[in-house]
Amino acid sequence: MARPIEQELYRSLIESQLDFIERGVIEMDEIYDVVKVHFHNLCDDNFMCSHGTNQPEWNHTVRSALQQLKKNTDTVHKFGIPKYWEFT
């Protein structure tokens, strides 16, 4: 179960539909950087992901939001190269 801070980050990402991210093909680490700038108060680098990725939990939250937006919008797409996403 996600902590309230990750739940709030997820909700914020879904509601915004990541419209603050530059349109085009973006690498995952760049997406993390932009999210952290916009939602710095919701990105806790000290709480690590429980899925064994050796990354902060908020990174997992971003990936989950991307997957959800990919399914439910026409603006977020998985690009043909691993770790790259396209925003239209």
mmCIF file with all atom_site columns, C-alpha atoms in Angstrom:
data_model
loop_
_atom_site.group_PDB
_atom_site.id
_atom_site.type_symbol
_atom_site.label_atom_id
_atom_site.label_alt_id
_atom_site.label_comp_id
_atom_site.label_asym_id
_atom_site.label_entity_id
_atom_site.label_seq_id
_atom_site.pdbx_PDB_ins_code
_atom_site.Cartn_x
_atom_site.Cartn_y
_atom_site.Cartn_z
_atom_site.occupancy
_atom_site.B_iso_or_equiv
_atom_site.pdbx_formal_charge
_atom_site.auth_seq_id
_atom_site.auth_comp_id
_atom_site.auth_asym_id
_atom_site.auth_atom_id
_atom_site.pdbx_PDB_model_num
ATOM 1  C CA . MET A 1 1  ? 0.000  0.000  0.000   1.00 0.00 ? 1  MET A CA 1
ATOM 2  C CA . ALA A 1 2  ? 1.398  3.373  -1.007  1.00 0.00 ? 2  ALA A CA 1
ATOM 3  C CA . ARG A 1 3  ? 1.928  6.037  1.599   1.00 0.00 ? 3  ARG A CA 1
ATOM 4  C CA . PRO A 1 4  ? -0.243 9.165  1.473   1.00 0.00 ? 4  PRO A CA 1
ATOM 5  C CA . ILE A 1 5  ? 2.596  11.175 -0.105  1.00 0.00 ? 5  ILE A CA 1
ATOM 6  C CA . GLU A 1 6  ? 2.861  8.771  -3.056  1.00 0.00 ? 6  GLU A CA 1
ATOM 7  C CA . GLN A 1 7  ? -0.935 8.641  -3.345  1.00 0.00 ? 7  GLN A CA 1
ATOM 8  C CA . GLU A 1 8  ? -1.001 12.437 -3.585  1.00 0.00 ? 8  GLU A CA 1
ATOM 9  C CA . LEU A 1 9  ? 1.792  12.410 -6.187  1.00 0.00 ? 9  LEU A CA 1
ATOM 10 C CA . TYR A 1 10 ? -0.071 9.817  -8.257  1.00 0.00 ? 10 TYR A CA 1
ATOM 11 C CA . ARG A 1 11 ? -3.312 11.796 -8.049  1.00 0.00 ? 11 ARG A CA 1
ATOM 12 C CA . SER A 1 12 ? -1.482 14.990 -9.067  1.00 0.00 ? 12 SER A CA 1
ATOM 13 C CA . LEU A 1 13 ? 0.200  13.307 -12.023 1.00 0.00 ? 13 LEU A CA 1
ATOM 14 C CA . ILE A 1 14 ? -3.052 11.791 -13.279 1.00 0.00 ? 14 ILE A CA 1
ATOM 15 C CA . GLU A 1 15 ? -5.017 15.022 -12.849 1.00 0.00 ? 15 GLU A CA 1
ATOM 16 C CA . SER A 1 16 ? -2.363 17.053 -14.672 1.00 0.00 ? 16 SER A CA 1
ATOM 17 C CA . GLN A 1 17 ? -1.974 14.363 -17.358 1.00 0.00 ? 17 GLN A CA 1
ATOM 18 C CA . LEU A 1 18 ? 1.705  15.354 -17.190 1.00 0.00 ? 18 LEU A CA 1
ATOM 19 C CA . ASP A 1 19 ? 0.894  18.447 -19.260 1.00 0.00 ? 19 ASP A CA 1
ATOM 20 C CA . PHE A 1 20 ? 3.940  20.184 -17.758 1.00 0.00 ? 20 PHE A CA 1
ATOM 21 C CA . ILE A 1 21 ? 6.296  17.815 -19.595 1.00 0.00 ? 21 ILE A CA 1
ATOM 22 C CA . GLU A 1 22 ? 7.702  18.998 -22.916 1.00 0.00 ? 22 GLU A CA 1
ATOM 23 C CA . ARG A 1 23 ? 6.056  17.398 -25.944 1.00 0.00 ? 23 ARG A CA 1
ATOM 24 C CA . GLY A 1 24 ? 8.202  14.884 -27.802 1.00 0.00 ? 24 GLY A CA 1
ATOM 25 C CA . VAL A 1 25 ? 10.267 11.824 -26.899 1.00 0.00 ? 25 VAL A CA 1
ATOM 26 C CA . ILE A 1 26 ? 11.611 11.978 -23.342 1.00 0.00 ? 26 ILE A CA 1
ATOM 27 C CA . GLU A 1 27 ? 13.928 9.585  -21.483 1.00 0.00 ? 27 GLU A CA 1
ATOM 28 C CA . MET A 1 28 ? 12.690 8.258  -18.142 1.00 0.00 ? 28 MET A CA 1
ATOM 29 C CA . ASP A 1 29 ? 15.379 9.999  -16.065 1.00 0.00 ? 29 ASP A CA 1
ATOM 30 C CA . GLU A 1 30 ? 14.375 13.334 -17.614 1.00 0.00 ? 30 GLU A CA 1
ATOM 31 C CA . ILE A 1 31 ? 10.756 12.642 -16.696 1.00 0.00 ? 31 ILE A CA 1
ATOM 32 C CA . TYR A 1 32 ? 11.815 11.993 -13.096 1.00 0.00 ? 32 TYR A CA 1
ATOM 33 C CA . ASP A 1 33 ? 13.758 15.275 -13.075 1.00 0.00 ? 33 ASP A CA 1
ATOM 34 C CA . VAL A 1 34 ? 10.800 17.303 -14.356 1.00 0.00 ? 34 VAL A CA 1
ATOM 35 C CA . VAL A 1 35 ? 8.372  15.643 -11.942 1.00 0.00 ? 35 VAL A CA 1
ATOM 36 C CA . LYS A 1 36 ? 10.720 16.325 -9.043  1.00 0.00 ? 36 LYS A CA 1
ATOM 37 C CA . VAL A 1 37 ? 10.908 20.013 -9.962  1.00 0.00 ? 37 VAL A CA 1
ATOM 38 C CA . HIS A 1 38 ? 7.111  20.326 -10.189 1.00 0.00 ? 38 HIS A CA 1
ATOM 39 C CA . PHE A 1 39 ? 6.267  18.188 -7.162  1.00 0.00 ? 39 PHE A CA 1
ATOM 40 C CA . HIS A 1 40 ? 9.401  18.464 -5.011  1.00 0.00 ? 40 HIS A CA 1
ATOM 41 C CA . ASN A 1 41 ? 7.337  18.292 -1.830  1.00 0.00 ? 41 ASN A CA 1
ATOM 42 C CA . LEU A 1 42 ? 5.908  14.899 -2.917  1.00 0.00 ? 42 LEU A CA 1
ATOM 43 C CA . CYS A 1 43 ? 9.192  13.268 -4.001  1.00 0.00 ? 43 CYS A CA 1
ATOM 44 C CA . ASP A 1 44 ? 10.860 11.621 -1.005  1.00 0.00 ? 44 ASP A CA 1
ATOM 45 C CA . ASP A 1 45 ? 14.281 10.315 -2.068  1.00 0.00 ? 45 ASP A CA 1
ATOM 46 C CA . ASN A 1 46 ? 14.801 8.672  1.321   1.00 0.00 ? 46 ASN A CA 1
ATOM 47 C CA . PHE A 1 47 ? 11.919 6.171  1.044   1.00 0.00 ? 47 PHE A CA 1
ATOM 48 C CA . MET A 1 48 ? 13.028 3.398  -1.281  1.00 0.00 ? 48 MET A CA 1
ATOM 49 C CA . CYS A 1 49 ? 10.798 1.330  -3.560  1.00 0.00 ? 49 CYS A CA 1
ATOM 50 C CA . SER A 1 50 ? 9.702  -1.995 -2.132  1.00 0.00 ? 50 SER A CA 1
ATOM 51 C CA . HIS A 1 51 ? 9.896  -3.644 -5.575  1.00 0.00 ? 51 HIS A CA 1
ATOM 52 C CA . GLY A 1 52 ? 13.664 -4.092 -5.455  1.00 0.00 ? 52 GLY A CA 1
ATOM 53 C CA . THR A 1 53 ? 14.531 -1.432 -8.029  1.00 0.00 ? 53 THR A CA 1
ATOM 54 C CA . ASN A 1 54 ? 16.906 0.462  -5.717  1.00 0.00 ? 54 ASN A CA 1
ATOM 55 C CA . GLN A 1 55 ? 15.057 3.698  -6.539  1.00 0.00 ? 55 GLN A CA 1
ATOM 56 C CA . PRO A 1 56 ? 12.875 5.976  -4.456  1.00 0.00 ? 56 PRO A CA 1
ATOM 57 C CA . GLU A 1 57 ? 9.232  4.888  -4.237  1.00 0.00 ? 57 GLU A CA 1
ATOM 58 C CA . TRP A 1 58 ? 8.096  8.069  -5.954  1.00 0.00 ? 58 TRP A CA 1
ATOM 59 C CA . ASN A 1 59 ? 9.856  6.861  -9.146  1.00 0.00 ? 59 ASN A CA 1
ATOM 60 C CA . HIS A 1 60 ? 7.610  3.795  -9.096  1.00 0.00 ? 60 HIS A CA 1
ATOM 61 C CA . THR A 1 61 ? 4.624  6.110  -8.642  1.00 0.00 ? 61 THR A CA 1
ATOM 62 C CA . VAL A 1 62 ? 5.655  8.074  -11.747 1.00 0.00 ? 62 VAL A CA 1
ATOM 63 C CA . ARG A 1 63 ? 5.943  4.871  -13.792 1.00 0.00 ? 63 ARG A CA 1
ATOM 64 C CA . SER A 1 64 ? 2.505  3.746  -12.586 1.00 0.00 ? 64 SER A CA 1
ATOM 65 C CA . ALA A 1 65 ? 0.994  7.089  -13.582 1.00 0.00 ? 65 ALA A CA 1
ATOM 66 C CA . LEU A 1 66 ? 2.625  6.858  -17.023 1.00 0.00 ? 66 LEU A CA 1
ATOM 67 C CA . GLN A 1 67 ? 1.133  3.394  -17.562 1.00 0.00 ? 67 GLN A CA 1
ATOM 68 C CA . GLN A 1 68 ? -2.316 4.609  -16.512 1.00 0.00 ? 68 GLN A CA 1
ATOM 69 C CA . LEU A 1 69 ? -2.135 7.668  -18.766 1.00 0.00 ? 69 LEU A CA 1
ATOM 70 C CA . LYS A 1 70 ? -0.936 5.489  -21.647 1.00 0.00 ? 70 LYS A CA 1
ATOM 71 C CA . LYS A 1 71 ? -4.106 3.409  -21.301 1.00 0.00 ? 71 LYS A CA 1
ATOM 72 C CA . ASN A 1 72 ? -6.527 6.286  -20.817 1.00 0.00 ? 72 ASN A CA 1
ATOM 73 C CA . THR A 1 73 ? -5.266 9.192  -22.930 1.00 0.00 ? 73 THR A CA 1
ATOM 74 C CA . ASP A 1 74 ? -4.017 9.916  -26.418 1.00 0.00 ? 74 ASP A CA 1
ATOM 75 C CA . THR A 1 75 ? -1.129 12.070 -25.195 1.00 0.00 ? 75 THR A CA 1
ATOM 76 C CA . VAL A 1 76 ? 1.216  9.576  -23.489 1.00 0.00 ? 76 VAL A CA 1
ATOM 77 C CA . HIS A 1 77 ? 2.767  6.698  -25.418 1.00 0.00 ? 77 HIS A CA 1
ATOM 78 C CA . LYS A 1 78 ? 5.536  4.190  -24.835 1.00 0.00 ? 78 LYS A CA 1
ATOM 79 C CA . PHE A 1 79 ? 8.273  4.862  -27.382 1.00 0.00 ? 79 PHE A CA 1
ATOM 80 C CA . GLY A 1 80 ? 10.029 2.030  -29.239 1.00 0.00 ? 80 GLY A CA 1
ATOM 81 C CA . ILE A 1 81 ? 13.214 2.349  -27.175 1.00 0.00 ? 81 ILE A CA 1
ATOM 82 C CA . PRO A 1 82 ? 13.322 1.098  -23.551 1.00 0.00 ? 82 PRO A CA 1
ATOM 83 C CA . LYS A 1 83 ? 12.959 3.867  -20.937 1.00 0.00 ? 83 LYS A CA 1
ATOM 84 C CA . TYR A 1 84 ? 11.650 6.390  -23.456 1.00 0.00 ? 84 TYR A CA 1
ATOM 85 C CA . TRP A 1 85 ? 8.153  7.871  -23.570 1.00 0.00 ? 85 TRP A CA 1
ATOM 86 C CA . GLU A 1 86 ? 6.466  10.062 -26.161 1.00 0.00 ? 86 GLU A CA 1
ATOM 87 C CA . PHE A 1 87 ? 4.241  12.974 -25.214 1.00 0.00 ? 87 PHE A CA 1
ATOM 88 C CA . THR A 1 88 ? 1.977  14.363 -27.946 1.00 0.00 ? 88 THR A CA 1
#
